[in-house]
CSV table of C-alpha atoms and ligand atoms in Angstrom, one decimal:
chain,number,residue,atom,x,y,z
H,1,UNK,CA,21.4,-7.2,-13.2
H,2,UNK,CA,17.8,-5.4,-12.2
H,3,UNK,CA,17.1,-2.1,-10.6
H,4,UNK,CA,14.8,-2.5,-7.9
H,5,UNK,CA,13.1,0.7,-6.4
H,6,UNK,CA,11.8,0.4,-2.8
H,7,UNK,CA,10.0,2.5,-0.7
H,8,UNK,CA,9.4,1.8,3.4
H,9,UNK,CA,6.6,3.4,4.9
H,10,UNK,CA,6.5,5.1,8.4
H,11,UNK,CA,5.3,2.1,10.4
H,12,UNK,CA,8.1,0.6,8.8
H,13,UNK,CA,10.8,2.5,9.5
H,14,UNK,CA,8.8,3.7,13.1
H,15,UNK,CA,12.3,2.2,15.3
H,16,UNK,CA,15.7,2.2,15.4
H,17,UNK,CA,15.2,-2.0,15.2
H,18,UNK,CA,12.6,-1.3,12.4
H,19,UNK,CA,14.9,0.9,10.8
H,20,UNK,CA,17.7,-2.2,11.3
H,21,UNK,CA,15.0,-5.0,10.2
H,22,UNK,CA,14.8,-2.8,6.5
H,23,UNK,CA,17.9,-2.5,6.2
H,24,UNK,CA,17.9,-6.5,6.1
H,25,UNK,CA,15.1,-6.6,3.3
H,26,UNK,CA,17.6,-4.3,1.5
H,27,UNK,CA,20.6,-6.5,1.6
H,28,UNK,CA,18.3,-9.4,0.7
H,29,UNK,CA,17.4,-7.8,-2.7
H,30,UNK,CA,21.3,-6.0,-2.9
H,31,UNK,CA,22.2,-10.2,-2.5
H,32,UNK,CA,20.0,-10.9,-5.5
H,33,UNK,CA,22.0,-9.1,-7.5
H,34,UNK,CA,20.0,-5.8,-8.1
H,35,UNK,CA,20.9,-2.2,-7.9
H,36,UNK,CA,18.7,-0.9,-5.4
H,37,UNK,CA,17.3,2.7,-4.5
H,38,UNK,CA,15.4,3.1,-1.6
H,39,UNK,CA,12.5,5.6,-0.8
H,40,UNK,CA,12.2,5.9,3.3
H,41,UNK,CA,8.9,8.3,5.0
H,42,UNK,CA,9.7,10.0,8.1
H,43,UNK,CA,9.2,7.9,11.2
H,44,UNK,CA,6.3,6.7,12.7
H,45,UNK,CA,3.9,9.7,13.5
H,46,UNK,CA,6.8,12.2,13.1
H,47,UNK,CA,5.2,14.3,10.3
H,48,UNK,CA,1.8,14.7,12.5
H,49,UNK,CA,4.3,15.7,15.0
H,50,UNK,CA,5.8,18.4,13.1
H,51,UNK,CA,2.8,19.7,11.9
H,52,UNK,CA,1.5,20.3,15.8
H,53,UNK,CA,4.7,21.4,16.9
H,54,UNK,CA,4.1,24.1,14.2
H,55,UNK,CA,0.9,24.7,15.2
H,56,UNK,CA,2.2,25.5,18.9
H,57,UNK,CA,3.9,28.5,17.6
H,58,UNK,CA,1.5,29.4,14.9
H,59,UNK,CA,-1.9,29.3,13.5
H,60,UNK,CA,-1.1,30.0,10.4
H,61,UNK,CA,2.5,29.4,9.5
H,62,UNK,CA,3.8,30.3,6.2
H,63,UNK,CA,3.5,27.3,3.8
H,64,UNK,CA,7.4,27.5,2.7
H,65,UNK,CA,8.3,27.5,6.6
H,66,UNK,CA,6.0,24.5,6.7
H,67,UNK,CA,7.5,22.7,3.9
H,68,UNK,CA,10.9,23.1,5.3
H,69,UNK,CA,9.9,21.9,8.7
H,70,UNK,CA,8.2,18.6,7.7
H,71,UNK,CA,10.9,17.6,4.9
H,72,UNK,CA,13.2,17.3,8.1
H,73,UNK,CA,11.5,13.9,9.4
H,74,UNK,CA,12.4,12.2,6.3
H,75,UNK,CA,16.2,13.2,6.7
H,76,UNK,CA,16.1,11.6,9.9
H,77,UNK,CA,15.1,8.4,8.0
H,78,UNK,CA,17.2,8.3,5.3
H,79,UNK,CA,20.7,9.1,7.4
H,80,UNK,CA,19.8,6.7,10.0
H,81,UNK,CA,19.2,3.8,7.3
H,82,UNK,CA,22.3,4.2,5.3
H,83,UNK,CA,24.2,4.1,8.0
H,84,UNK,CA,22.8,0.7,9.7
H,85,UNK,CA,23.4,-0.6,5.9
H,86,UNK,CA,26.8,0.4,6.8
H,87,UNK,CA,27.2,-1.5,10.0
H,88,UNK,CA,26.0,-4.3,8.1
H,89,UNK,CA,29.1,-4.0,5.8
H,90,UNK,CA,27.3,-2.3,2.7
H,91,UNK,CA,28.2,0.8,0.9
H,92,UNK,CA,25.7,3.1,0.7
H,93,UNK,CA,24.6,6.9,0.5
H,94,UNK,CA,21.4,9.0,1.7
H,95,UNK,CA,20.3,11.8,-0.4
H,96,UNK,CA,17.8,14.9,-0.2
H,97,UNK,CA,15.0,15.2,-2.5
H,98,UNK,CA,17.3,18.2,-4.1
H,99,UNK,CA,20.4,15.9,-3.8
H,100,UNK,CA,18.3,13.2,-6.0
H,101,UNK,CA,17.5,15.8,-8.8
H,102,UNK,CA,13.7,15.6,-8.2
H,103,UNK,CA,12.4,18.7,-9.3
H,104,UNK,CA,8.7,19.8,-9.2
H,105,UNK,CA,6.7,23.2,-9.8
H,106,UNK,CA,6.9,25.5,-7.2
H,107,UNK,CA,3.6,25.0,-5.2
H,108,UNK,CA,4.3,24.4,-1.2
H,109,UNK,CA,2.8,22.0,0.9
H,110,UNK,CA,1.5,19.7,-2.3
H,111,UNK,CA,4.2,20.4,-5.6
H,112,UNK,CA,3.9,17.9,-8.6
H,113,UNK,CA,7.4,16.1,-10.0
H,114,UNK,CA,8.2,17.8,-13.1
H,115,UNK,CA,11.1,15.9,-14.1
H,116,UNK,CA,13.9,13.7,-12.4
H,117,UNK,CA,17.7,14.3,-13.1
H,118,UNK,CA,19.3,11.2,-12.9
H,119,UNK,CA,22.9,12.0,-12.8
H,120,UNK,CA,24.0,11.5,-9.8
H,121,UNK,CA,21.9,8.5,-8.6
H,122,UNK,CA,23.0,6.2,-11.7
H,123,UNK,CA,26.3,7.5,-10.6
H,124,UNK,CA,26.4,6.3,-7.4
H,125,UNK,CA,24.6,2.8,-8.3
H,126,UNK,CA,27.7,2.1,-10.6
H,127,UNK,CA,29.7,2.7,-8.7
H,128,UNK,CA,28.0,-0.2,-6.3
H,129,UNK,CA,26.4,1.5,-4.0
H,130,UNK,CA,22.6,1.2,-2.4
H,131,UNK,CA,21.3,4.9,-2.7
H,132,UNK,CA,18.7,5.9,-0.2
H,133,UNK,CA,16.4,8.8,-0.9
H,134,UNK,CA,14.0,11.3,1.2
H,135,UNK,CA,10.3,10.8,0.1
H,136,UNK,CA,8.2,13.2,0.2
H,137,UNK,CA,10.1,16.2,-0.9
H,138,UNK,CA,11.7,18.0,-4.0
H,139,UNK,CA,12.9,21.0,-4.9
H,140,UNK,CA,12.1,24.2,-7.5
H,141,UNK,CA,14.0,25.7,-10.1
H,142,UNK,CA,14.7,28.1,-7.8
H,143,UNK,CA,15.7,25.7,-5.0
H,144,UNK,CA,13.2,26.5,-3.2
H,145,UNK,CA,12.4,22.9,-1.0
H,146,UNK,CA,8.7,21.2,-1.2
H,147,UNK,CA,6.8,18.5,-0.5
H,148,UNK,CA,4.6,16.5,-2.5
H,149,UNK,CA,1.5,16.0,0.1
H,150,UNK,CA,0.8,13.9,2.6
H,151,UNK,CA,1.2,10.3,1.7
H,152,UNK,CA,3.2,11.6,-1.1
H,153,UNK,CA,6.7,8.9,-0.2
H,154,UNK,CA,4.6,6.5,-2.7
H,155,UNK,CA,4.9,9.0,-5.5
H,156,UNK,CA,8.7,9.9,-4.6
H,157,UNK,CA,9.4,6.4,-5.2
H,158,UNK,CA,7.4,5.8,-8.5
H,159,UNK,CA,8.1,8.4,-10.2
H,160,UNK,CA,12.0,7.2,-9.3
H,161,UNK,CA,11.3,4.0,-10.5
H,162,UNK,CA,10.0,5.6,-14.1
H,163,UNK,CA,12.7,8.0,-14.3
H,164,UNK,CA,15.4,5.6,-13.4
H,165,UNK,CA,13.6,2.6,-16.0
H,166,UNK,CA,13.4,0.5,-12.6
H,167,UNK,CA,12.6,-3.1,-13.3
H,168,UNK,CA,9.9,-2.9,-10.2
H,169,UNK,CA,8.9,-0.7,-7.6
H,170,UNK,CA,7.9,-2.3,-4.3
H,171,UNK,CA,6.3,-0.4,-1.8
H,172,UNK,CA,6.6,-2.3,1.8
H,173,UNK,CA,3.8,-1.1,3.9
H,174,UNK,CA,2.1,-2.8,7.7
H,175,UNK,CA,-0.3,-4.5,5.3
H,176,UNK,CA,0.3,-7.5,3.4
H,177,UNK,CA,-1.1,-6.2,0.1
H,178,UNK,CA,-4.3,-4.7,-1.2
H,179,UNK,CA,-7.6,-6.6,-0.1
H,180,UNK,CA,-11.3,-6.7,-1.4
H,181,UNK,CA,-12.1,-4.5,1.3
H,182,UNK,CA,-10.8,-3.5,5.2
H,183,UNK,CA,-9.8,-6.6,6.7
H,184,UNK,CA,-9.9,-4.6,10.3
H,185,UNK,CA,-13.9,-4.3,9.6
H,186,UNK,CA,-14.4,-7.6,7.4
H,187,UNK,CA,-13.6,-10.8,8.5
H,188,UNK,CA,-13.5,-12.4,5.5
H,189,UNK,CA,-11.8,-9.7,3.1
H,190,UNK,CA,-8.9,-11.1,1.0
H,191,UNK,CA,-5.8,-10.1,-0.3
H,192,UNK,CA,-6.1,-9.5,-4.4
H,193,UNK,CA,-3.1,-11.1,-6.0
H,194,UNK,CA,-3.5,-8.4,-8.6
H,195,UNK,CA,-5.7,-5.2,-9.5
H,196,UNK,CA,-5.2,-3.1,-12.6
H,197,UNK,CA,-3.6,0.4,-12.3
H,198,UNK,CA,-7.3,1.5,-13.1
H,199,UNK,CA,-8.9,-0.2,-10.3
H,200,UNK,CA,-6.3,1.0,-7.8
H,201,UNK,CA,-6.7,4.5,-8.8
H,202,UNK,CA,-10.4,4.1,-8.3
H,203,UNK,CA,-9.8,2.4,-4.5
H,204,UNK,CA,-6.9,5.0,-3.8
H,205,UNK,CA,-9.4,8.3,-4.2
H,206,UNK,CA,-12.0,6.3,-2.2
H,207,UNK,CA,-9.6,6.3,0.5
H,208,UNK,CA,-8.1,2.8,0.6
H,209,UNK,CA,-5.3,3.8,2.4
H,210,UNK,CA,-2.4,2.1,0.9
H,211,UNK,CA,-1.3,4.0,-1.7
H,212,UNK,CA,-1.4,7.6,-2.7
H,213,UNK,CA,-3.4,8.0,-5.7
H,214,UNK,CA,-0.8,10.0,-7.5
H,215,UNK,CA,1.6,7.1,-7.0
H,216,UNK,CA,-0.8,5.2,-9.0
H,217,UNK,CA,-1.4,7.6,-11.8
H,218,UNK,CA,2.1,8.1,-12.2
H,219,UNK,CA,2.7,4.5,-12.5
H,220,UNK,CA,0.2,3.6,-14.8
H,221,UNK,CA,1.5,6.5,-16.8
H,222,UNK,CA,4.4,5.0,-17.3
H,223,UNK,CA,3.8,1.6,-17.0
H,224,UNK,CA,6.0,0.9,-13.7
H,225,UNK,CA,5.0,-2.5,-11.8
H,226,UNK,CA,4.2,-2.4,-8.6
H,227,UNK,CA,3.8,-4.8,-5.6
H,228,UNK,CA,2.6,-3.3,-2.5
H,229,UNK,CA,3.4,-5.9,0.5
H,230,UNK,CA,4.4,-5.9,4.0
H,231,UNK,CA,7.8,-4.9,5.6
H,232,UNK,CA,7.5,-7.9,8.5
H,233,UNK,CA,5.9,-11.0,6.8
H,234,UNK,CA,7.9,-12.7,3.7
H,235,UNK,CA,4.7,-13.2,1.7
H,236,UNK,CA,3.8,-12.1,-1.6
H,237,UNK,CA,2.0,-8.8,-1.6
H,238,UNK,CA,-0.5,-7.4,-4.3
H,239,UNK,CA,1.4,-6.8,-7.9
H,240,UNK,CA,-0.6,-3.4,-9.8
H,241,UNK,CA,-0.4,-3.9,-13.7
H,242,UNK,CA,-2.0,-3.3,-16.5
H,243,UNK,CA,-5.5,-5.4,-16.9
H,244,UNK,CA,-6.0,-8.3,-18.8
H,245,UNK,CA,-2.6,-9.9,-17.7
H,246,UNK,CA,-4.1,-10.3,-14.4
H,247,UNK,CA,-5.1,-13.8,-13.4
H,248,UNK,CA,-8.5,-13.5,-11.5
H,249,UNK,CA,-11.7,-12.4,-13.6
H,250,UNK,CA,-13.6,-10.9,-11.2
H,251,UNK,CA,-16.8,-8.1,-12.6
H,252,UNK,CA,-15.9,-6.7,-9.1
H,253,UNK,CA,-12.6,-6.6,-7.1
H,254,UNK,CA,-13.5,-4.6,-4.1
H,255,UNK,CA,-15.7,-2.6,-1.8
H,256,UNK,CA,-14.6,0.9,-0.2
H,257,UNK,CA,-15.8,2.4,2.2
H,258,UNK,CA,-16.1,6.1,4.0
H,259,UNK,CA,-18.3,7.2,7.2
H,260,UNK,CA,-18.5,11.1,8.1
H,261,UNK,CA,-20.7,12.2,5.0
H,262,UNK,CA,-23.1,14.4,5.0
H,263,UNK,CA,-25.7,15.4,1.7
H,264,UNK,CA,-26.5,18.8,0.8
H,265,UNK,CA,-29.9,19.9,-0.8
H,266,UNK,CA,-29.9,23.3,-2.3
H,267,UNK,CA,-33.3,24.1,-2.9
H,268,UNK,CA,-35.1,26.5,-5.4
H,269,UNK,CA,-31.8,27.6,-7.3
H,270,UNK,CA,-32.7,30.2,-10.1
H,271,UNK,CA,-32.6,28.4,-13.1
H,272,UNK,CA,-30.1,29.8,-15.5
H,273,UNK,CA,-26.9,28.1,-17.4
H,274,UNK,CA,-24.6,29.5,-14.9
H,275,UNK,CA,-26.1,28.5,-11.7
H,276,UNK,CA,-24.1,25.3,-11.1
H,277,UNK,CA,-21.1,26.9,-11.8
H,278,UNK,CA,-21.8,29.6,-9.5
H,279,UNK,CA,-22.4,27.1,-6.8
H,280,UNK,CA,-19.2,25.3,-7.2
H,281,UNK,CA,-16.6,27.4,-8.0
H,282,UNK,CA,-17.5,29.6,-5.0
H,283,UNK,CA,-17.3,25.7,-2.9
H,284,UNK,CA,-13.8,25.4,-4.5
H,285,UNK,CA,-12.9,28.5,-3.5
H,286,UNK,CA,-13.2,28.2,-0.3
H,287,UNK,CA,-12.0,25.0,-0.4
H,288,UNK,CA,-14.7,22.6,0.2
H,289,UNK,CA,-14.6,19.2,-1.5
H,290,UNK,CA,-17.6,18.3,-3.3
H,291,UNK,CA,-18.0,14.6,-4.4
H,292,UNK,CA,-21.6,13.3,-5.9
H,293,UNK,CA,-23.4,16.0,-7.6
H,294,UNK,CA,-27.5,15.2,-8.6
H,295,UNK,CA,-29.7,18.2,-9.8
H,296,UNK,CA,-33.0,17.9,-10.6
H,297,UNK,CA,-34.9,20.2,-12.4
H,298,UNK,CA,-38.2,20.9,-10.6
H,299,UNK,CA,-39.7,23.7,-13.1
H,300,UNK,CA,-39.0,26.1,-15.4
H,301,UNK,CA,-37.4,28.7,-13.2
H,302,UNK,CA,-36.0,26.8,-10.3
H,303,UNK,CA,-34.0,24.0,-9.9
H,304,UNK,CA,-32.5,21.7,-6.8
H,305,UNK,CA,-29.2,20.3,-6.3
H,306,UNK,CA,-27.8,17.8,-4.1
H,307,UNK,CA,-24.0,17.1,-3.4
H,308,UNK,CA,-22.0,15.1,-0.8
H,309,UNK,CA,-19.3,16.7,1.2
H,310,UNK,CA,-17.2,15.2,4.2
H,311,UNK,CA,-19.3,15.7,7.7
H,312,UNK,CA,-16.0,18.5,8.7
H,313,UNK,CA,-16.9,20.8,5.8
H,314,UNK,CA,-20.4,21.4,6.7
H,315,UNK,CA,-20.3,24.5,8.6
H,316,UNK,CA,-18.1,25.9,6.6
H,317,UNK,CA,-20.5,25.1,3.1
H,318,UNK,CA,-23.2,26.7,5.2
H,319,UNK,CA,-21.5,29.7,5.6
H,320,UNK,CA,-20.5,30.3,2.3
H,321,UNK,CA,-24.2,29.8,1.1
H,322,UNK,CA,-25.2,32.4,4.0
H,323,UNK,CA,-22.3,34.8,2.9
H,324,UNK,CA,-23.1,34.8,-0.9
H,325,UNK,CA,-26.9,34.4,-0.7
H,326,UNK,CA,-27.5,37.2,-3.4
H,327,UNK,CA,-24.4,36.1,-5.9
H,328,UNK,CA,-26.0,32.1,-5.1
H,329,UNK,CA,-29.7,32.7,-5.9
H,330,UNK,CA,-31.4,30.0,-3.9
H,331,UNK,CA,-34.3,30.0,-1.6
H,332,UNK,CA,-33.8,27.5,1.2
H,333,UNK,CA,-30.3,24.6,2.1
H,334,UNK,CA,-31.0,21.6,4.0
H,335,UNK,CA,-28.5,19.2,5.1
H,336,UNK,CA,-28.6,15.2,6.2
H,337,UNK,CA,-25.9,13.7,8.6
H,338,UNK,CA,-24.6,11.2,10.1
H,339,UNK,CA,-24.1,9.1,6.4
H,340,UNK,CA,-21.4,6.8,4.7
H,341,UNK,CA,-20.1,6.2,0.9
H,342,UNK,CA,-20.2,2.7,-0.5
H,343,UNK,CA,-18.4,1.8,-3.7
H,344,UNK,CA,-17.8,-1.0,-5.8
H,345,UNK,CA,-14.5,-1.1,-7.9
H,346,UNK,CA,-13.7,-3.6,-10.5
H,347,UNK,CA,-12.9,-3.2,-14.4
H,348,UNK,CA,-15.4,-5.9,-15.3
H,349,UNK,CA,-18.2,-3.8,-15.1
H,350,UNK,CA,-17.5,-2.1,-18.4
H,351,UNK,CA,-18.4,-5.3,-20.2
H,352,UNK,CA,-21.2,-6.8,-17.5
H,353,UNK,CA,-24.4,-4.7,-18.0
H,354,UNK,CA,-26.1,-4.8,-14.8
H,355,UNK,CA,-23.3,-4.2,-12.5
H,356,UNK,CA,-25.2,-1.4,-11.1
H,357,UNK,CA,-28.6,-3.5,-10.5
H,358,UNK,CA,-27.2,-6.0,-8.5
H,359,UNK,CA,-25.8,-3.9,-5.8
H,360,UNK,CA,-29.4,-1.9,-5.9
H,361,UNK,CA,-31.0,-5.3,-5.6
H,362,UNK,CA,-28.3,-6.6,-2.8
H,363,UNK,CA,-28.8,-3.3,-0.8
H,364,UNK,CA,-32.3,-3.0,-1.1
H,365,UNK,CA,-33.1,-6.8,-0.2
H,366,UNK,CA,-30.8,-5.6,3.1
H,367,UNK,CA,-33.2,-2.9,3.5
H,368,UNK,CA,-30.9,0.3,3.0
H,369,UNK,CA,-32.0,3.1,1.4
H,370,UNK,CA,-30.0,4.8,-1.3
H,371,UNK,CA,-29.6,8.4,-1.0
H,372,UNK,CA,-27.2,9.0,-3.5
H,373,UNK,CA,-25.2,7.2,-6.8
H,374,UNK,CA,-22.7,8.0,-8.7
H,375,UNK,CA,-21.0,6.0,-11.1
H,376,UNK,CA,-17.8,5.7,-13.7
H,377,UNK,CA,-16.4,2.8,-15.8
H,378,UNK,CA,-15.2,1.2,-13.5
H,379,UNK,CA,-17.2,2.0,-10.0
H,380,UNK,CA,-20.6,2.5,-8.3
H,381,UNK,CA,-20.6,4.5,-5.5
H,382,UNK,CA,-23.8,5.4,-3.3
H,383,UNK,CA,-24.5,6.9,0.1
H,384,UNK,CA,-26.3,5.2,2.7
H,385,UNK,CA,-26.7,5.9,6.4
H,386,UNK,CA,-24.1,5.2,8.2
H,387,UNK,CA,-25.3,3.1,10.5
H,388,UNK,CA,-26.1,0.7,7.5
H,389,UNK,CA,-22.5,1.2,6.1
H,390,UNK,CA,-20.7,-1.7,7.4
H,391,UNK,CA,-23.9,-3.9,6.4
H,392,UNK,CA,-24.4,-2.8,2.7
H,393,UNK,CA,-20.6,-3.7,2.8
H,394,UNK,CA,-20.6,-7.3,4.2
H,395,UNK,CA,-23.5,-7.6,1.8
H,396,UNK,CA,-22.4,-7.0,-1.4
H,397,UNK,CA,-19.0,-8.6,-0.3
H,398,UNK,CA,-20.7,-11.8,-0.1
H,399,UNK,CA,-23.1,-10.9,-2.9
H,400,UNK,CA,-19.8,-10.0,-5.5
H,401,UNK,CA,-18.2,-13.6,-4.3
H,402,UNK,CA,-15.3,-11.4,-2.8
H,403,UNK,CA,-15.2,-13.5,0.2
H,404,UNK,CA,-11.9,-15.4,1.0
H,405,UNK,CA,-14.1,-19.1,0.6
H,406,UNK,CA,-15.8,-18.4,-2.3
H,407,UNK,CA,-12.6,-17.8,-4.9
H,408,UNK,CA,-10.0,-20.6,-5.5
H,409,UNK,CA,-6.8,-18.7,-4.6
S,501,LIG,N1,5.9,11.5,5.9
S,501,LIG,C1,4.8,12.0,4.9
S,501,LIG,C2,3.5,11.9,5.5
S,501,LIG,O1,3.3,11.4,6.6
S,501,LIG,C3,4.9,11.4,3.6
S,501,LIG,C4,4.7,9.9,3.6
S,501,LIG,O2,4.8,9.2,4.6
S,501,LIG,O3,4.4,9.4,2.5
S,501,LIG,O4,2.5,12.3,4.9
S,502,MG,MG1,1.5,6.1,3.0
């Protein structure tokens, strides 16, 4: 007998028929002959709801208060499943975050799982039954209650399926799997049959929705399998493993994609060692996400950096370069609007030199100019304008033979 870990998303479990229709994939895999644990989100749009409820009454509510408000929509989910699993004649029991031993440091609004305490789930699977459990949520050593950040469902359930020694952890999403890029903006985008942990990570912190990049860490961590796939159609989904026992040999396995950037230029920054830091611990501080970073030394005494941020954060970067013009030692800022991010993601690059050239060539032979590029292993990303995004994406989709006709499936 297997242990299967599942988790449901919020689309998933968005109805009271949804809610009924999971409970049926449930008893499908119970029916195989596994011990299952489930991992439910709150319904539908639920947590967005709880978080502007909250903002009704407050503009800044406290961050435990917060926690203890949104870990309620995932209660809903995980009382109202076990108990259509028990109109269907099947024995099983919800549990907390607390209730399923997950403990994590005590940081509100976005704690990390420090350890699992199986007890009382292994219990309750020997005993027969399917255990359902709250994502999202865990609890301190002080029993104080979290939750793990938004999206964070994903991680509850992979970091269940390590500590538990779970056969396979499927995660049952509105998409059928993970695809070379956004099938809502790309006709011909394909679903992967398989992408390495690596890869994933690289798409999940680009922003390919499906799953939350901790999830993906964790489970490459501890080598967890994963299938993401969808909650309504039977098919297959995407399985994430470790590369080289994937079948397809693709150099690239997909393009992501992000609008709403903008470039900042710092110009004439005072050359000495800790300039840069200055720059960016003050941006963390105020917590402004920085992504590509490109300095270029201009003379002896003054230098100029460039760094992306998302288009939301710009007034709030200006101000902090207004507020600590002395500490920040620069003479003038200028900003660009209005672009997009562009990657390509695929482990093959680390043994295909010229990668890199290609998508220059592709993008350049489409004529959009490169602002930006950063690189890794495993990834190229640049920035174009925006209004050449979905272009330089169709582009190198076709260029990278990503499209659905061009690969034998
Ligand atoms: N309900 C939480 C959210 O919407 C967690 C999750 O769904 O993964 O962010
Ligand atoms: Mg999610």
């Amino acid at each position: 007998m297997g242990l299967i870990v599942q988790k449901f998303g919020g689309t998933s479990v968005g109805s009271p028929e949804r809610i009924m229709n999971v409970a049926t994939r449930v008893i499908e895999e119970k029916n195989r002959g596994n011990n299952v644990v489930v991992v439910v989100s709150a319904m539908g749009k639920t947590t967005d709801q709880l978080v502007s409820l909250a903002q009704e009454i407050s503009k800044q509510p406290s961050k435990r208060e917060m926690d203890m408000l949104l870990t309620t929509g995932e209660q809903i989910t995980i009382s109202l499943l076990a108990m259509a699993l028990h109109t269907k004649g099947y024995d099983a029991v919800s549990f907390t975050g607390w209730q399923a031993g997950i403990e994590t440091e005590p940081v509100f609004g976005n704690a990390r799982i420090l350890n699992i305490d199986t007890n009382r789930v292994n219990k309750e699977l020997e005993e027969g039954k399917i255990v359902v459990v709250a994502g999202f949520q865990g609890s301190t050593i002080d029993g104080e209650i979290v939750t793990l950040g938004r999206g964070g469902s994903d991680t509850t359930a992979v970091a269940l399926a390590a500590a538990l020694k779970a056969d396979k952890c499927d995660i049952y999403t509105d998409v059928t799997g993970v695809f070379t890029t956004d099938p809502r903006y790309i006709k011909d985008a394909r679903k992967l049959s398989s992408i390495s942990y690596d890869e994933m990570l690289e798409l999940a912190n680009l922003g390919a929705g499906v799953l939350h990049p901790r999830a993906v860490e964790f489970a490459k961590n501890y080598q967890v399998p994963l299938e993401v796939r969808s909650s309504m159609e039977k098919e297959s989904g995407t399985i994430i493993e470790e590369e080289g026992r994937m079948e397809e040999n693709l150099v690239v396995r997909g393009v992501a994609f992000e609008d709403e950037i903008t470039k900042v230029t710092v110009l004439g920054l005072s050359n000495t060692l800790k300039s840069l830091s200055t720059i960016f611990t003050t941006l963390a501080k105020h917590h402004i996400n920085v992504d590509i970073i490109i300095q270029s030394t201009t003379n002896k005494n003054t230098t100029d950096v460039s760094f992306s941020i998302q288009s939301q954060d710009i007034k709030d970067t200006l101000q902090v370069f207004v507020d600590h013009k002395e500490v920040l030692q620069y003479e003038n800022i200028q900003f660009e609007e209005d672009l997009a991010k562009v990657s390509i993601v695929g482990s093959g690059m680390v043994s295909n030199p010229g990668v890199a050239a290609t998508m220059f060539e592709v993008l350049a032979a489409n004529d959009i100019e490169v602002k930006m590029v950063s690189t890794s292993e495993i990834k190229v990303s640049t920035v174009v304008e925006e209004k050449n995004m979905l272009k330089a994406v169709e582009a190198l989709h076709q260029a990278f033979e990503l499209a659905r006709t061009a690969v034998k499936q």
